[in-house]
Amino acid sequence: MYHFDWIKRHAERTPEKLALVDAHSGQKWTYAQLNGRANQFATFLRDKLGVQQGDRVSLLAQNSGDYYVILFACAKIGAILNTLNWRLTAPELEYILNDCTPHTLIYDSEFAGAVDTLRPSITVENYVCLGNSVPDGDWTYENALDAGSPADFEGPRLRYEDTWAILYTSGTTGRPKGAQVTYGNFFYNAVGMGQAIDLHAADINLNVLPTFHAGGLGLYAGPIFHSGGTLIVMRAFNPGEMLHLIQEWRVTKLLLVPAIYLALLQFPDFDQYDISSVVHWGSGGSALPTSLVQSYAEKGIIVQQGFGMTETGPTVFMID
């Protein structure tokens, strides 16, 4: 497990280094705090809910710092995280949940209504709400953390071929299919991307991509945690807020999609922000129009395009 428990490694080596910032809530965690929080939730899942290695844990939530806490908590006990697209309808979510058969469902309070609709038609044993007001029988996330222990523990021995996460993709015809992303996928993606974009512990990445998607979950979040850098996560895209965060935190590495590049370019105050700290601008998700590439080049910004798929964990290549 230690080979894949990057936050534990950094908690031991650089415990006071800032690891994660939730731009929406303002919460910040050092690597020691992030590791302890993940340990708390991991031991709660294992000891209070009975989640075992190989069990699925589904997550229906907006972007947040705790999304990554839950990701690493699942890894610490060998559970498999299933990220759910909150844009889906109740029938679509019902299909995925019945196909994935999770042991536990974690949900944002804003999706409580949808979860209540789903309860009679899915076979989920336990529910955890990322909020304070929950139905009888559900755990609140904070109570769950309080029930766990921040101390390090000996987790299961994991292999490269073991599944870390299941992400449902509509990359083929018919219903969405669950792509099993292994520890090997996450590890080699982190190592490969770290080399491709020259990641170091001093780097700061801002993520605005949805965390239920391979881009938001693994790019560049996985590589930044592997390198011991700092991740700032936005709940949702807003051009002014994003530019402000880049300026405030002196962000160095970015991965965006063409639609966001266009929205930033069209934002009236784009040139009023100091974004000179960014040394790498990456793009993926869809083809990057030549006109956008040229518009950014005129501002002295070179955008590097890449290609990937959920099934490949996710990066296939970056254009040098």
mmCIF file with all atom_site columns, N, CA and C in Angstrom, residues 3 21 29 68 78 80 127-128 180 182 205 213 227 236 263 308:
data_model
loop_
_atom_site.group_PDB
_atom_site.id
_atom_site.type_symbol
_atom_site.label_atom_id
_atom_site.label_alt_id
_atom_site.label_comp_id
_atom_site.label_asym_id
_atom_site.label_entity_id
_atom_site.label_seq_id
_atom_site.pdbx_PDB_ins_code
_atom_site.Cartn_x
_atom_site.Cartn_y
_atom_site.Cartn_z
_atom_site.occupancy
_atom_site.B_iso_or_equiv
_atom_site.pdbx_formal_charge
_atom_site.auth_seq_id
_atom_site.auth_comp_id
_atom_site.auth_asym_id
_atom_site.auth_atom_id
_atom_site.pdbx_PDB_model_num
ATOM 1  N N  . HIS A 1 3   ? 3.397   2.085  -1.463  1.00 0.00 ? 3   HIS A N  1
ATOM 2  C CA . HIS A 1 3   ? 3.804   2.503  -2.798  1.00 0.00 ? 3   HIS A CA 1
ATOM 3  C C  . HIS A 1 3   ? 2.763   3.426  -3.421  1.00 0.00 ? 3   HIS A C  1
ATOM 4  N N  . VAL A 1 21  ? -6.246  22.878 -0.775  1.00 0.00 ? 21  VAL A N  1
ATOM 5  C CA . VAL A 1 21  ? -7.048  24.054 -0.434  1.00 0.00 ? 21  VAL A CA 1
ATOM 6  C C  . VAL A 1 21  ? -8.402  23.923 -1.106  1.00 0.00 ? 21  VAL A C  1
ATOM 7  N N  . TRP A 1 29  ? -5.443  22.131 4.215   1.00 0.00 ? 29  TRP A N  1
ATOM 8  C CA . TRP A 1 29  ? -4.852  20.991 4.914   1.00 0.00 ? 29  TRP A CA 1
ATOM 9  C C  . TRP A 1 29  ? -3.394  20.832 4.519   1.00 0.00 ? 29  TRP A C  1
ATOM 10 N N  . TYR A 1 68  ? -11.108 14.462 -2.452  1.00 0.00 ? 68  TYR A N  1
ATOM 11 C CA . TYR A 1 68  ? -9.807  13.792 -2.498  1.00 0.00 ? 68  TYR A CA 1
ATOM 12 C C  . TYR A 1 68  ? -9.511  13.065 -1.190  1.00 0.00 ? 68  TYR A C  1
ATOM 13 N N  . GLY A 1 78  ? -8.403  -0.335 0.660   1.00 0.00 ? 78  GLY A N  1
ATOM 14 C CA . GLY A 1 78  ? -8.613  -1.159 -0.527  1.00 0.00 ? 78  GLY A CA 1
ATOM 15 C C  . GLY A 1 78  ? -10.022 -1.123 -1.069  1.00 0.00 ? 78  GLY A C  1
ATOM 16 N N  . ILE A 1 80  ? -13.123 0.536  -3.318  1.00 0.00 ? 80  ILE A N  1
ATOM 17 C CA . ILE A 1 80  ? -13.138 1.084  -4.677  1.00 0.00 ? 80  ILE A CA 1
ATOM 18 C C  . ILE A 1 80  ? -14.096 2.265  -4.731  1.00 0.00 ? 80  ILE A C  1
ATOM 19 N N  . TYR A 1 127 ? -25.465 5.131  4.223   1.00 0.00 ? 127 TYR A N  1
ATOM 20 C CA . TYR A 1 127 ? -25.454 6.446  3.590   1.00 0.00 ? 127 TYR A CA 1
ATOM 21 C C  . TYR A 1 127 ? -24.697 7.435  4.481   1.00 0.00 ? 127 TYR A C  1
ATOM 22 N N  . VAL A 1 128 ? -23.885 8.282  3.835   1.00 0.00 ? 128 VAL A N  1
ATOM 23 C CA . VAL A 1 128 ? -23.165 9.337  4.544   1.00 0.00 ? 128 VAL A CA 1
ATOM 24 C C  . VAL A 1 128 ? -23.423 10.642 3.806   1.00 0.00 ? 128 VAL A C  1
ATOM 25 N N  . GLN A 1 180 ? -12.796 0.435  -14.952 1.00 0.00 ? 180 GLN A N  1
ATOM 26 C CA . GLN A 1 180 ? -12.049 0.161  -13.730 1.00 0.00 ? 180 GLN A CA 1
ATOM 27 C C  . GLN A 1 180 ? -10.645 0.753  -13.848 1.00 0.00 ? 180 GLN A C  1
ATOM 28 N N  . THR A 1 182 ? -7.144  1.255  -12.296 1.00 0.00 ? 182 THR A N  1
ATOM 29 C CA . THR A 1 182 ? -6.328  0.519  -11.333 1.00 0.00 ? 182 THR A CA 1
ATOM 30 C C  . THR A 1 182 ? -5.316  1.427  -10.627 1.00 0.00 ? 182 THR A C  1
ATOM 31 N N  . ASN A 1 205 ? -1.260  23.585 -8.352  1.00 0.00 ? 205 ASN A N  1
ATOM 32 C CA . ASN A 1 205 ? -2.238  23.301 -9.403  1.00 0.00 ? 205 ASN A CA 1
ATOM 33 C C  . ASN A 1 205 ? -3.617  23.760 -8.958  1.00 0.00 ? 205 ASN A C  1
ATOM 34 N N  . HIS A 1 213 ? -15.117 13.162 -12.948 1.00 0.00 ? 213 HIS A N  1
ATOM 35 C CA . HIS A 1 213 ? -14.546 12.824 -14.250 1.00 0.00 ? 213 HIS A CA 1
ATOM 36 C C  . HIS A 1 213 ? -13.061 12.508 -14.091 1.00 0.00 ? 213 HIS A C  1
ATOM 37 N N  . SER A 1 227 ? 3.821   14.262 -6.460  1.00 0.00 ? 227 SER A N  1
ATOM 38 C CA . SER A 1 227 ? 5.043   15.065 -6.407  1.00 0.00 ? 227 SER A CA 1
ATOM 39 C C  . SER A 1 227 ? 5.188   15.828 -5.096  1.00 0.00 ? 227 SER A C  1
ATOM 40 N N  . ALA A 1 236 ? -16.870 25.129 -8.678  1.00 0.00 ? 236 ALA A N  1
ATOM 41 C CA . ALA A 1 236 ? -17.404 25.276 -10.033 1.00 0.00 ? 236 ALA A CA 1
ATOM 42 C C  . ALA A 1 236 ? -16.637 26.381 -10.744 1.00 0.00 ? 236 ALA A C  1
ATOM 43 N N  . ALA A 1 263 ? -13.961 30.906 -22.491 1.00 0.00 ? 263 ALA A N  1
ATOM 44 C CA . ALA A 1 263 ? -14.635 31.757 -21.506 1.00 0.00 ? 263 ALA A CA 1
ATOM 45 C C  . ALA A 1 263 ? -13.657 32.728 -20.848 1.00 0.00 ? 263 ALA A C  1
ATOM 46 N N  . GLY A 1 308 ? -6.663  11.857 -23.877 1.00 0.00 ? 308 GLY A N  1
ATOM 47 C CA . GLY A 1 308 ? -6.802  10.741 -22.955 1.00 0.00 ? 308 GLY A CA 1
ATOM 48 C C  . GLY A 1 308 ? -8.215  10.197 -22.975 1.00 0.00 ? 308 GLY A C  1
#
